Short mmCIF file of N, CA and C in Angstrom, two decimals:
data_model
loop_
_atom_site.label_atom_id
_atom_site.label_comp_id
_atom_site.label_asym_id
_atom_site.label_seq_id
_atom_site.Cartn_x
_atom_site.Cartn_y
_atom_site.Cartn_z
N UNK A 3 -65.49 33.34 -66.22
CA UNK A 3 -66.86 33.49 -65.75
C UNK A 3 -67.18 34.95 -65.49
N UNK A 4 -66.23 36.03 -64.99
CA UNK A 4 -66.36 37.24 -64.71
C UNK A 4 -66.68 37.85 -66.38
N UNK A 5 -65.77 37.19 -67.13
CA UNK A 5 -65.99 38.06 -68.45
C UNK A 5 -67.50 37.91 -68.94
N UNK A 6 -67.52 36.21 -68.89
CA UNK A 6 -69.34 36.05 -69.00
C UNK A 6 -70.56 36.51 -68.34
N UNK A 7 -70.34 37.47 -67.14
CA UNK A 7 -71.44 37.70 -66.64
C UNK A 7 -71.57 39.47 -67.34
N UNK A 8 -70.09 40.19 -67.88
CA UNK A 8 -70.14 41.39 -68.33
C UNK A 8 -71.01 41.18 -69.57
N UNK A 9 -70.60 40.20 -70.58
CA UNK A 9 -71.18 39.91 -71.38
C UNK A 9 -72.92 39.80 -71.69
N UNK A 10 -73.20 39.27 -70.11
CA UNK A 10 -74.79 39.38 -70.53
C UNK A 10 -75.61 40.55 -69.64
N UNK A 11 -75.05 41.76 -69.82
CA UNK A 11 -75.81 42.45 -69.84
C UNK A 11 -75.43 43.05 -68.44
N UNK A 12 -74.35 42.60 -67.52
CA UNK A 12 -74.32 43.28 -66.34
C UNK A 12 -73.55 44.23 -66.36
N UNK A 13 -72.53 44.92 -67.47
CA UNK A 13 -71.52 45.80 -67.53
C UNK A 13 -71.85 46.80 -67.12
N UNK A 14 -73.03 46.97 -66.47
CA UNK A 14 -73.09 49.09 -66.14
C UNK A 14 -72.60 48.60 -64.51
N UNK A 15 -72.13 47.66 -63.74
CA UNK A 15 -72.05 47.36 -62.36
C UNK A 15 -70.09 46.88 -62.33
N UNK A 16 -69.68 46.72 -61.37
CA UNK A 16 -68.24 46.00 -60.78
C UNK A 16 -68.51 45.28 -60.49
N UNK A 17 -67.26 44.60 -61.17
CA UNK A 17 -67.13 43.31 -61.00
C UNK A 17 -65.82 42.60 -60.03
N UNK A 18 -65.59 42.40 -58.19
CA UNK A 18 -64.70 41.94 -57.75
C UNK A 18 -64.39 40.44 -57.98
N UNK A 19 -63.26 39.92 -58.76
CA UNK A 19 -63.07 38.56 -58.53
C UNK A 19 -61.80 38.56 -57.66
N UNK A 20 -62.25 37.79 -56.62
CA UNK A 20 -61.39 36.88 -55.73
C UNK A 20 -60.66 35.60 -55.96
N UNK A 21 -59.53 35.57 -56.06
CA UNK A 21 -58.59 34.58 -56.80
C UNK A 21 -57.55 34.07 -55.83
N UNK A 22 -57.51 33.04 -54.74
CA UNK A 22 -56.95 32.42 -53.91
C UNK A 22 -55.95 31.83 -54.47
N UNK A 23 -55.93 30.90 -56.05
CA UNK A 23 -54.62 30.33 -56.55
C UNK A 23 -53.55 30.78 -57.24
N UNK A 24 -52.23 31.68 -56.88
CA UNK A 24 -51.71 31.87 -57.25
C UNK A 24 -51.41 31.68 -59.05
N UNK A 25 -51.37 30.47 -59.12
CA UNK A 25 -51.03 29.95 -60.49
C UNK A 25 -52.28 30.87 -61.27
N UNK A 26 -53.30 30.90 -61.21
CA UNK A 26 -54.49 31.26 -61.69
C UNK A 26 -54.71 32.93 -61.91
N UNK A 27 -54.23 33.34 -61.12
CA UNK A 27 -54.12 35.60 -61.16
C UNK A 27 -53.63 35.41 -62.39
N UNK A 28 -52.70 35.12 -63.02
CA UNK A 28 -51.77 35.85 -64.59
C UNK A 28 -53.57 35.60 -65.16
N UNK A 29 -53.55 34.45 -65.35
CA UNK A 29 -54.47 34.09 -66.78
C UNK A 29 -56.00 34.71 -66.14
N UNK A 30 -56.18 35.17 -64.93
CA UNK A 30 -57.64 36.37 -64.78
C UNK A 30 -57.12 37.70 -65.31
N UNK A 31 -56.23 37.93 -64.92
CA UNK A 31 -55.73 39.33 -65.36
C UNK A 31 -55.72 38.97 -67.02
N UNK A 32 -55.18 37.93 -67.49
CA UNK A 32 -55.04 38.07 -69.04
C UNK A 32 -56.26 38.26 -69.79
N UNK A 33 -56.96 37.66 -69.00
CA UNK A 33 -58.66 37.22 -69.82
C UNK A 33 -59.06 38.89 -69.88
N UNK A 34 -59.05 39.85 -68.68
CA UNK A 34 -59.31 40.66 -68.81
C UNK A 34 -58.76 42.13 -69.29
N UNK A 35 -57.47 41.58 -69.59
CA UNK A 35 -57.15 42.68 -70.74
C UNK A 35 -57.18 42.39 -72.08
N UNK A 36 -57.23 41.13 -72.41
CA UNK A 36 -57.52 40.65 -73.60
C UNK A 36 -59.24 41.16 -74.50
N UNK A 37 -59.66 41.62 -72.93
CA UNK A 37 -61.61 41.54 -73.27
C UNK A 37 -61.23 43.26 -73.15
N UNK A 38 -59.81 43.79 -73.27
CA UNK A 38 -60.34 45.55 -72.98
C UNK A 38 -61.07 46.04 -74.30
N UNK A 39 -61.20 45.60 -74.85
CA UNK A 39 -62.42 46.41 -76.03
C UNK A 39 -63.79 46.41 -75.86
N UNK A 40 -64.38 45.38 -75.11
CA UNK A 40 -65.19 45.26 -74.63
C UNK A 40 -65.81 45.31 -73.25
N UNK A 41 -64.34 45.26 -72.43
CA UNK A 41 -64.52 46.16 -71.11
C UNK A 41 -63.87 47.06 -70.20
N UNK A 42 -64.47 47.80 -69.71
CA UNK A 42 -63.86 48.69 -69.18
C UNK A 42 -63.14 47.93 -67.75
N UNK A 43 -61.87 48.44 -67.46
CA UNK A 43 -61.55 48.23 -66.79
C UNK A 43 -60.80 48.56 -65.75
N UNK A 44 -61.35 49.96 -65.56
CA UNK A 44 -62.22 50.41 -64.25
C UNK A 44 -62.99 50.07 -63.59
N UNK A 45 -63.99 49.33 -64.48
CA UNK A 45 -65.10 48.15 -63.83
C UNK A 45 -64.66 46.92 -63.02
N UNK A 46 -63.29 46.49 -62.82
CA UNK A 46 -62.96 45.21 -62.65
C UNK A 46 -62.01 45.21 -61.54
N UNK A 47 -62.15 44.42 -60.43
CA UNK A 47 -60.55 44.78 -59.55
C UNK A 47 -60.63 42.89 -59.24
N UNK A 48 -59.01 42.66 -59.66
CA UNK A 48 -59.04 41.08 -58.71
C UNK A 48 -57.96 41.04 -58.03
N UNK A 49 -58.53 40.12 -56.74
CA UNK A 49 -58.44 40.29 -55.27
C UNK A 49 -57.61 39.02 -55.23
N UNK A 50 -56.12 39.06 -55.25
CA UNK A 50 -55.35 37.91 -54.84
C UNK A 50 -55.22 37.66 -53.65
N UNK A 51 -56.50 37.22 -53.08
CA UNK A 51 -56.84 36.64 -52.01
C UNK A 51 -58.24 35.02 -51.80
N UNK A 52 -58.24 34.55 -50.95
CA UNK A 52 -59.54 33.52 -50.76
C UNK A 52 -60.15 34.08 -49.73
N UNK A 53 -61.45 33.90 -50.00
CA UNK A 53 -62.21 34.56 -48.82
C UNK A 53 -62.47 33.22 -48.29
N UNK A 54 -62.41 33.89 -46.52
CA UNK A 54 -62.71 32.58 -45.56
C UNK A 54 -63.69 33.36 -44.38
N UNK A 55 -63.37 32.97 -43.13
CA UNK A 55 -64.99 33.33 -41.94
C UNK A 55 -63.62 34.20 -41.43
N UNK A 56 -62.71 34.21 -41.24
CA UNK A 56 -61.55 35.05 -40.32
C UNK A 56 -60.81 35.38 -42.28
N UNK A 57 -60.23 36.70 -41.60
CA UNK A 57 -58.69 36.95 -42.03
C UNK A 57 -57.48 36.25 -41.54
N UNK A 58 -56.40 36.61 -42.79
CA UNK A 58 -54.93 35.28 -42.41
C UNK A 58 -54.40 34.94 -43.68
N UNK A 59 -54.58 33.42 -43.26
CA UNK A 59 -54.02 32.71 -44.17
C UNK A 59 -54.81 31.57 -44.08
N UNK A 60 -54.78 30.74 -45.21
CA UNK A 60 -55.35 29.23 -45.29
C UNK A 60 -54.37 28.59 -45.95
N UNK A 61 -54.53 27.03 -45.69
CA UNK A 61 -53.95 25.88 -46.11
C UNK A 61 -54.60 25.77 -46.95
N UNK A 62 -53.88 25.39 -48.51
CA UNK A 62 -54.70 24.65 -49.67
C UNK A 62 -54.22 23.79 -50.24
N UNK A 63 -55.07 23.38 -50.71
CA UNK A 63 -53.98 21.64 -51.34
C UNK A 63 -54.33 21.45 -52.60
N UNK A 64 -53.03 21.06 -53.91
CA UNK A 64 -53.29 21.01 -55.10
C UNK A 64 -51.95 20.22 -55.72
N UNK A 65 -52.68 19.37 -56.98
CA UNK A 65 -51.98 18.41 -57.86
C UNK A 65 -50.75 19.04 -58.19
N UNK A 66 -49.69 18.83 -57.95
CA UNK A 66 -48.56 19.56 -58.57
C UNK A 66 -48.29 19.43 -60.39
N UNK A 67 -48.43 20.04 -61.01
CA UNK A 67 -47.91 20.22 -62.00
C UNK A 67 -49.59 19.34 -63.13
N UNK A 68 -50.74 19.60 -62.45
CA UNK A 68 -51.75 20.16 -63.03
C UNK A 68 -52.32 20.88 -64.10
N UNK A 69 -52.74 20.56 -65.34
CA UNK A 69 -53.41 21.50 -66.42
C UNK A 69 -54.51 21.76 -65.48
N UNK A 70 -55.05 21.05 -64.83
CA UNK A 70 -56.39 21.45 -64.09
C UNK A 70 -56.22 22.86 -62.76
N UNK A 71 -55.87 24.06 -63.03
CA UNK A 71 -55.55 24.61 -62.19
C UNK A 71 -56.78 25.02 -60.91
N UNK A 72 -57.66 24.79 -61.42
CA UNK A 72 -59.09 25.38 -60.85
C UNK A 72 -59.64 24.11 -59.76
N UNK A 73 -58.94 23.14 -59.71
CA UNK A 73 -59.06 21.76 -58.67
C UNK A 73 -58.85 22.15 -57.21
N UNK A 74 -57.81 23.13 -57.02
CA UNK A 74 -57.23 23.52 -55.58
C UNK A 74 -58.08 24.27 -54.68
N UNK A 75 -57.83 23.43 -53.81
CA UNK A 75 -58.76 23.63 -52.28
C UNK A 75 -58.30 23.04 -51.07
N UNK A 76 -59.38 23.56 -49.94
CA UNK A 76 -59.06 23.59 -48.86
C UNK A 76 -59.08 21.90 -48.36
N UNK A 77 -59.51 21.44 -48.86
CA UNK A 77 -59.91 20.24 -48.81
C UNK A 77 -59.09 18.86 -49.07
N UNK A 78 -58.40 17.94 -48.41
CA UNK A 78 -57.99 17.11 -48.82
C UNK A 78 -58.85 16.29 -49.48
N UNK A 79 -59.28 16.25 -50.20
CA UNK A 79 -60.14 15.38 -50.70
C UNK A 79 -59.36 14.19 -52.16
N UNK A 80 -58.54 14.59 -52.45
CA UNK A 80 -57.99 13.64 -53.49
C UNK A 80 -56.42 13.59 -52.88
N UNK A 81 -56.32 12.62 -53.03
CA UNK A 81 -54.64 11.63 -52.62
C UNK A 81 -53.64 12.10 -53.44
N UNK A 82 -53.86 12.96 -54.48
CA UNK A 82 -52.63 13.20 -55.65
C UNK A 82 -52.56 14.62 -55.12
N UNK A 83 -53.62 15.61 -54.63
CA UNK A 83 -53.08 16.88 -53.84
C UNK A 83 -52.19 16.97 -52.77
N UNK A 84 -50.87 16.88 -53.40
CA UNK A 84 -49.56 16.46 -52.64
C UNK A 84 -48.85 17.96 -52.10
N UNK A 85 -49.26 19.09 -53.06
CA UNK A 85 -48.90 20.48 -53.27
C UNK A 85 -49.59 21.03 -51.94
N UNK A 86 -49.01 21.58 -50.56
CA UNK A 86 -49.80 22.47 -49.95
C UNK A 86 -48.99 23.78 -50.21
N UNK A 87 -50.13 24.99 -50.38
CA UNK A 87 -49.81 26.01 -50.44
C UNK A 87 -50.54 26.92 -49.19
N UNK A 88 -49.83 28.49 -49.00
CA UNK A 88 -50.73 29.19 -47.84
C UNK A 88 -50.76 30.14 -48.67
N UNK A 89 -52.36 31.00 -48.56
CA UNK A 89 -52.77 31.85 -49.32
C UNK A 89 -53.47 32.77 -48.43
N UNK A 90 -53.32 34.25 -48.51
CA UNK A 90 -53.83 34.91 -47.86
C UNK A 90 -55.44 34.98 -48.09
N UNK A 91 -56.24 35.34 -46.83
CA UNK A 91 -57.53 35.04 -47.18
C UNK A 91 -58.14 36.47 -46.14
N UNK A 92 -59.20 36.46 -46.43
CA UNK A 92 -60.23 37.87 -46.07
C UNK A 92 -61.72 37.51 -45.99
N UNK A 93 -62.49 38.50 -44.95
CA UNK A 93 -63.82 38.03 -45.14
C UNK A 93 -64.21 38.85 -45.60
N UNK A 94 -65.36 38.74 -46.60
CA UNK A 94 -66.16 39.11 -47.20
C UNK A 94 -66.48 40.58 -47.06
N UNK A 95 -66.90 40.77 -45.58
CA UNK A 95 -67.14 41.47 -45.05
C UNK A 95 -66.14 42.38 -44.59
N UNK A 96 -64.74 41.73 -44.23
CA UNK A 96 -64.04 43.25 -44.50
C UNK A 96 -63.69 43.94 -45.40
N UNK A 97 -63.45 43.15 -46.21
CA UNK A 97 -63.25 43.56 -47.72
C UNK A 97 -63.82 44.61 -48.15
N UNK A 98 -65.20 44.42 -48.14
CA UNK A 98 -66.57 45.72 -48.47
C UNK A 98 -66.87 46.53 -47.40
N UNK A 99 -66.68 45.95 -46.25
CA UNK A 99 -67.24 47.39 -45.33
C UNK A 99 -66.67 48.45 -45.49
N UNK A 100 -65.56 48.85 -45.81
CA UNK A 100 -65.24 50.02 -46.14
C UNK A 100 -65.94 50.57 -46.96
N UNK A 101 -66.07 50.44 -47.95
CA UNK A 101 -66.49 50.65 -50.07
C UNK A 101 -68.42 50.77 -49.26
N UNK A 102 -68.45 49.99 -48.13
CA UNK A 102 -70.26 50.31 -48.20
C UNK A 102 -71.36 50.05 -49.54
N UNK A 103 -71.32 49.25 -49.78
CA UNK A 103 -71.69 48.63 -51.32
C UNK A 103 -73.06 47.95 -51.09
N UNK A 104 -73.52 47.94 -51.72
CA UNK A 104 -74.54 46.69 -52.10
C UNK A 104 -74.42 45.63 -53.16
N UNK A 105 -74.43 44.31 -53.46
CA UNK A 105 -74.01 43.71 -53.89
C UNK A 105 -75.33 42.90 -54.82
N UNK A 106 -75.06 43.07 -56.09
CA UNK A 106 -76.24 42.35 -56.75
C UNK A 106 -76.58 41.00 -56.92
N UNK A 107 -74.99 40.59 -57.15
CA UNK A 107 -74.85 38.84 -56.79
C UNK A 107 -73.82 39.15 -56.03
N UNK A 108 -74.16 37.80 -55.51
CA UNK A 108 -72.64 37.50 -54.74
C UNK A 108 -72.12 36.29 -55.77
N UNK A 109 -71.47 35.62 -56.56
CA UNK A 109 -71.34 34.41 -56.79
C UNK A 109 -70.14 33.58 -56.44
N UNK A 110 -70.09 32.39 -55.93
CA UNK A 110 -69.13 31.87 -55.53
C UNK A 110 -68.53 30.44 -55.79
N UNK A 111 -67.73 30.17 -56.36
CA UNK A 111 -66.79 28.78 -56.25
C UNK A 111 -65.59 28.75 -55.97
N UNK A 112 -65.94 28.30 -54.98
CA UNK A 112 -64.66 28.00 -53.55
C UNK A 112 -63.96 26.74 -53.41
N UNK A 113 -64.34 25.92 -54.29
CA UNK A 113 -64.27 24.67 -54.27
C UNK A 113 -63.80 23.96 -52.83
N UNK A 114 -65.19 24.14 -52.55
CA UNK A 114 -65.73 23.31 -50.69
C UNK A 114 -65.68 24.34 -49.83
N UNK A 115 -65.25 25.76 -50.00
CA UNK A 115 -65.38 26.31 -49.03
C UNK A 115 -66.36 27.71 -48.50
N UNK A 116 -67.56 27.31 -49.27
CA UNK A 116 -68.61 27.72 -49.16
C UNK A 116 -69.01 27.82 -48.33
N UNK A 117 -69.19 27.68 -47.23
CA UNK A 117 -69.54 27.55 -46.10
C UNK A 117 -68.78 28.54 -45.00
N UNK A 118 -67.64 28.53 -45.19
CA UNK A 118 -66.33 29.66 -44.71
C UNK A 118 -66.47 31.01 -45.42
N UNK A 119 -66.85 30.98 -46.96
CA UNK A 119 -67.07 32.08 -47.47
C UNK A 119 -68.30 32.82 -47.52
N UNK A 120 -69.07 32.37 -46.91
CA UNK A 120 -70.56 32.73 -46.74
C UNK A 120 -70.61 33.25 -44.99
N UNK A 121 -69.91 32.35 -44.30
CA UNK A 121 -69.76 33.30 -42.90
C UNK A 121 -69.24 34.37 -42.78
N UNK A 122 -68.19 34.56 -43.66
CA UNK A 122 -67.32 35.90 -43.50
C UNK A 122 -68.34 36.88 -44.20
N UNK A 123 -69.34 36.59 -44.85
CA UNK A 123 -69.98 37.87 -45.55
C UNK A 123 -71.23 38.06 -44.49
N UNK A 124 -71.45 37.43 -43.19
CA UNK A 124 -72.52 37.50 -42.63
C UNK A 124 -73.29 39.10 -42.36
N UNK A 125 -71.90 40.12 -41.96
CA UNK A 125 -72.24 41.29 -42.04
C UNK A 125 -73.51 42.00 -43.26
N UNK A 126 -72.93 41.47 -44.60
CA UNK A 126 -73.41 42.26 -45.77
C UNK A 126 -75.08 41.49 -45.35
N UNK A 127 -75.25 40.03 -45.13
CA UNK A 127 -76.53 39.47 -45.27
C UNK A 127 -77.49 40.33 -43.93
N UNK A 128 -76.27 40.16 -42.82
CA UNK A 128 -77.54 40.91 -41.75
C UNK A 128 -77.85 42.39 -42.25
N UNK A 129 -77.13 42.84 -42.91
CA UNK A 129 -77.80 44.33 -43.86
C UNK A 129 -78.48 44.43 -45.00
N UNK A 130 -78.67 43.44 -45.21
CA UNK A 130 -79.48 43.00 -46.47
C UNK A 130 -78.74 43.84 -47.60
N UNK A 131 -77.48 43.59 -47.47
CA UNK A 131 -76.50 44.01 -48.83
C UNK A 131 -76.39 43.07 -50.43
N UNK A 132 -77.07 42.01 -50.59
CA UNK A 132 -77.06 41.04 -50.86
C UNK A 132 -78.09 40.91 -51.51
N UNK A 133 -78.46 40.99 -53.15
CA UNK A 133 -79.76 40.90 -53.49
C UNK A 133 -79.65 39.25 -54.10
N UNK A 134 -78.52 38.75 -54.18
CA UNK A 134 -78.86 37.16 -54.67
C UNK A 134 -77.48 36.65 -54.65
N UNK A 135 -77.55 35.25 -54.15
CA UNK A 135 -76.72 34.78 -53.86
C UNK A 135 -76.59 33.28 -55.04
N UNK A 136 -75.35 32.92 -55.71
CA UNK A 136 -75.18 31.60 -56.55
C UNK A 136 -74.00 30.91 -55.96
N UNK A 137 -73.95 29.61 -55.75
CA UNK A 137 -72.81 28.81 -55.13
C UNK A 137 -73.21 27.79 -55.96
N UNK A 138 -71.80 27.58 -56.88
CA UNK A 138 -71.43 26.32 -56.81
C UNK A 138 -70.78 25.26 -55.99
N UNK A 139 -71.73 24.50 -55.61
CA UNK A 139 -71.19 23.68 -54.35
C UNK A 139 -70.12 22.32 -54.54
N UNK A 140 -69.16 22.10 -54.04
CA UNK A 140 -68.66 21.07 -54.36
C UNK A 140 -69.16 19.74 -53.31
N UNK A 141 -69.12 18.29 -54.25
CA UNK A 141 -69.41 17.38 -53.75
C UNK A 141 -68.09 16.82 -53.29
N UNK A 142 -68.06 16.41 -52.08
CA UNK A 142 -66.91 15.89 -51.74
C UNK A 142 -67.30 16.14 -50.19
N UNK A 143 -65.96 15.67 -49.27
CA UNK A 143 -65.69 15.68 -47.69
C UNK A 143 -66.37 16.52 -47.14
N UNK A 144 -66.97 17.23 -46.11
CA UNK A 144 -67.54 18.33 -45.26
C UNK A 144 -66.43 18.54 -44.25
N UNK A 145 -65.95 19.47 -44.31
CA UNK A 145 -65.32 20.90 -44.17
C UNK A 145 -65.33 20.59 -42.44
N UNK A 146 -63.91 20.92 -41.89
CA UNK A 146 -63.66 20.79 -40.17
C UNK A 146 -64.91 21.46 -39.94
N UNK A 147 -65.80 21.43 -38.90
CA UNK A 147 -66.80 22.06 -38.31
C UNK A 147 -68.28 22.17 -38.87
N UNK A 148 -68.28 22.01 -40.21
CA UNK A 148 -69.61 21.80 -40.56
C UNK A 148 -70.45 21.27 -40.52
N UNK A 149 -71.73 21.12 -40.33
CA UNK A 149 -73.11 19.80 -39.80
C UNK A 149 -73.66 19.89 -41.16
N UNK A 150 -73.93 18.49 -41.45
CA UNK A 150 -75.12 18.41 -42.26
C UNK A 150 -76.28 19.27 -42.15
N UNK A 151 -77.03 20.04 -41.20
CA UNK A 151 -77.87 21.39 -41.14
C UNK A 151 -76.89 22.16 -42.37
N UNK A 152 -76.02 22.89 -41.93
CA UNK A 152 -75.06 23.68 -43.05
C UNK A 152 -75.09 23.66 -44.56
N UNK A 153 -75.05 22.27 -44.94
CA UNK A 153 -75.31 21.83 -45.97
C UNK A 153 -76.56 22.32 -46.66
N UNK A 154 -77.16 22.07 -45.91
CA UNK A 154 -79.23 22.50 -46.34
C UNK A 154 -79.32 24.04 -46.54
N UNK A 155 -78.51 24.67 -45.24
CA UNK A 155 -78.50 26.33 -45.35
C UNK A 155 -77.56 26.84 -46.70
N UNK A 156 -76.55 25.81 -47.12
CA UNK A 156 -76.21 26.44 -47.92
C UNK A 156 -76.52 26.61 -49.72
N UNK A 157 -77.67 25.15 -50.02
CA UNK A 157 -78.77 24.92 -50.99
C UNK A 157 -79.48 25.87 -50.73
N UNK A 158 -79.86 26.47 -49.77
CA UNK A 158 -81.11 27.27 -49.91
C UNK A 158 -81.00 28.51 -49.75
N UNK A 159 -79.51 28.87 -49.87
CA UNK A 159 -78.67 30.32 -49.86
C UNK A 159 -79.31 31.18 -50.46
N UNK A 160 -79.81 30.71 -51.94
CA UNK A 160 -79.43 31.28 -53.11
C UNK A 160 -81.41 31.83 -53.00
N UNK A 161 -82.27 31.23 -52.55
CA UNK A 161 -83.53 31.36 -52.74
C UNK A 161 -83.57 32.59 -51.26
N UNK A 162 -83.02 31.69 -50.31
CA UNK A 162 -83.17 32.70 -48.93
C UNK A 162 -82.67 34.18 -49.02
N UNK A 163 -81.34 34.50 -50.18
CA UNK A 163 -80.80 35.76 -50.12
C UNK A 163 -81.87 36.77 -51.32
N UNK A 164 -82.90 36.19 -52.01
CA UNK A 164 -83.32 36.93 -53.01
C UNK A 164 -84.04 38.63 -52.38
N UNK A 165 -83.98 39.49 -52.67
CA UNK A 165 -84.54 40.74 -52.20
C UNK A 165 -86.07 40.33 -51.77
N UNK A 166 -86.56 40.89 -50.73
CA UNK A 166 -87.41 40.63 -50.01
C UNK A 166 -88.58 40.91 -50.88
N UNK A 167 -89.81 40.88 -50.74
CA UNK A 167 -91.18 41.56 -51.59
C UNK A 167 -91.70 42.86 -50.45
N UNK A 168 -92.30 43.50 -51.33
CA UNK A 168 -92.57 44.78 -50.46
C UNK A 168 -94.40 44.58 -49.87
N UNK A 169 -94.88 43.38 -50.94
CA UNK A 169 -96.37 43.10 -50.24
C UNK A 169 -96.29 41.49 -50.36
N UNK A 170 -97.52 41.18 -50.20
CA UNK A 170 -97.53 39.69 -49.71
C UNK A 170 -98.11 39.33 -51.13
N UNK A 171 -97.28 38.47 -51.90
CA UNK A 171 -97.50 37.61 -53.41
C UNK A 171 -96.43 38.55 -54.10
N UNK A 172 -95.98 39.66 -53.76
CA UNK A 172 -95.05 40.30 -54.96
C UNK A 172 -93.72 39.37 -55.13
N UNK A 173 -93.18 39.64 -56.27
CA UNK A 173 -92.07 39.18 -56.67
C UNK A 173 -90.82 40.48 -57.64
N UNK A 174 -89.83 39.95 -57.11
CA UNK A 174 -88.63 41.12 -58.02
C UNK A 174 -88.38 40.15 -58.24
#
């Protein structure tokens, strides 16, 4: 997905992917040296980490011995995720406060933990670092602590984070 967004047209910007599943770093790193003719990669850093609302570690749970590597999450949600693993995790927000960035998308699949990864970036949103936000949301269990309110805030992420208008009817 990182290679597809260079592809349409975003390559003059960086691109951070965040990669929580172990099994999964070789084949991001492969995709993207495989694409070095077409990208630079200087442009690219991935972050063998999951972003969550705190720094640490998280519990994740996944099918052992899986072609589906991209299934694993925080989430018990299926009976055959027998595999727990601990993965270091970061917020959003510390990550970038240093670097001081602005961020054109944010995009995210967390599979369920959208909600954790959207708190930890609260910093960048109260600075309006954030010109648009995309989550793929997963359907399944709701997450220790989350309310159905949450749910709604996090459908309407993506419209609520768009860059503000500078008069009343404008649009970017």
């Amino acid at each position: 997905r990182t290679i597809g967004s260079w592809q349409c047209g975003l390559s003059t910007g960086h691109v951070w992917s965040f990669e929580a599943n172990p099994q999964l770093i070789p084949f991001l790193k492969m995709n993207l040296a495989n694409q070095a003719n077409e990208l630079d990669s200087r442009c690219s850093t991935v972050i063998d980490q999951a972003v969550w609302s705190t720094n640490g570690t998280v519990t994740m749970h996944r099918v052992p011995n899986n072609v589906n590597l991209g299934g694993t999450s925080v989430a018990m949600d299926d009976p055959t995720k027998t595999e727990i693993i601990q993965v270091p995790c970061t917020t959003i927000d510390d990550y970038f406060g240093p670097l001081d960035v602005t961020l054109d998308l944010l995009k995210m699949d967390v599979e369920g933990s959208e909600l954790e990864g959207l708190r930890g970036a609260k910093g960048l949103f109260d600075r309006e670092a954030v010109s648009l936000v995309n989550l793929e949301l997963m359907n399944g269990p709701v997450i220790d602590g989350a309310q159905p309110e949450d749910h709604r805030v996090a459908r309407n992420a993506e419209v609520e984070a768009r860059p503000k208008s500078t008069s009343p009817g404008d649009t970017q």
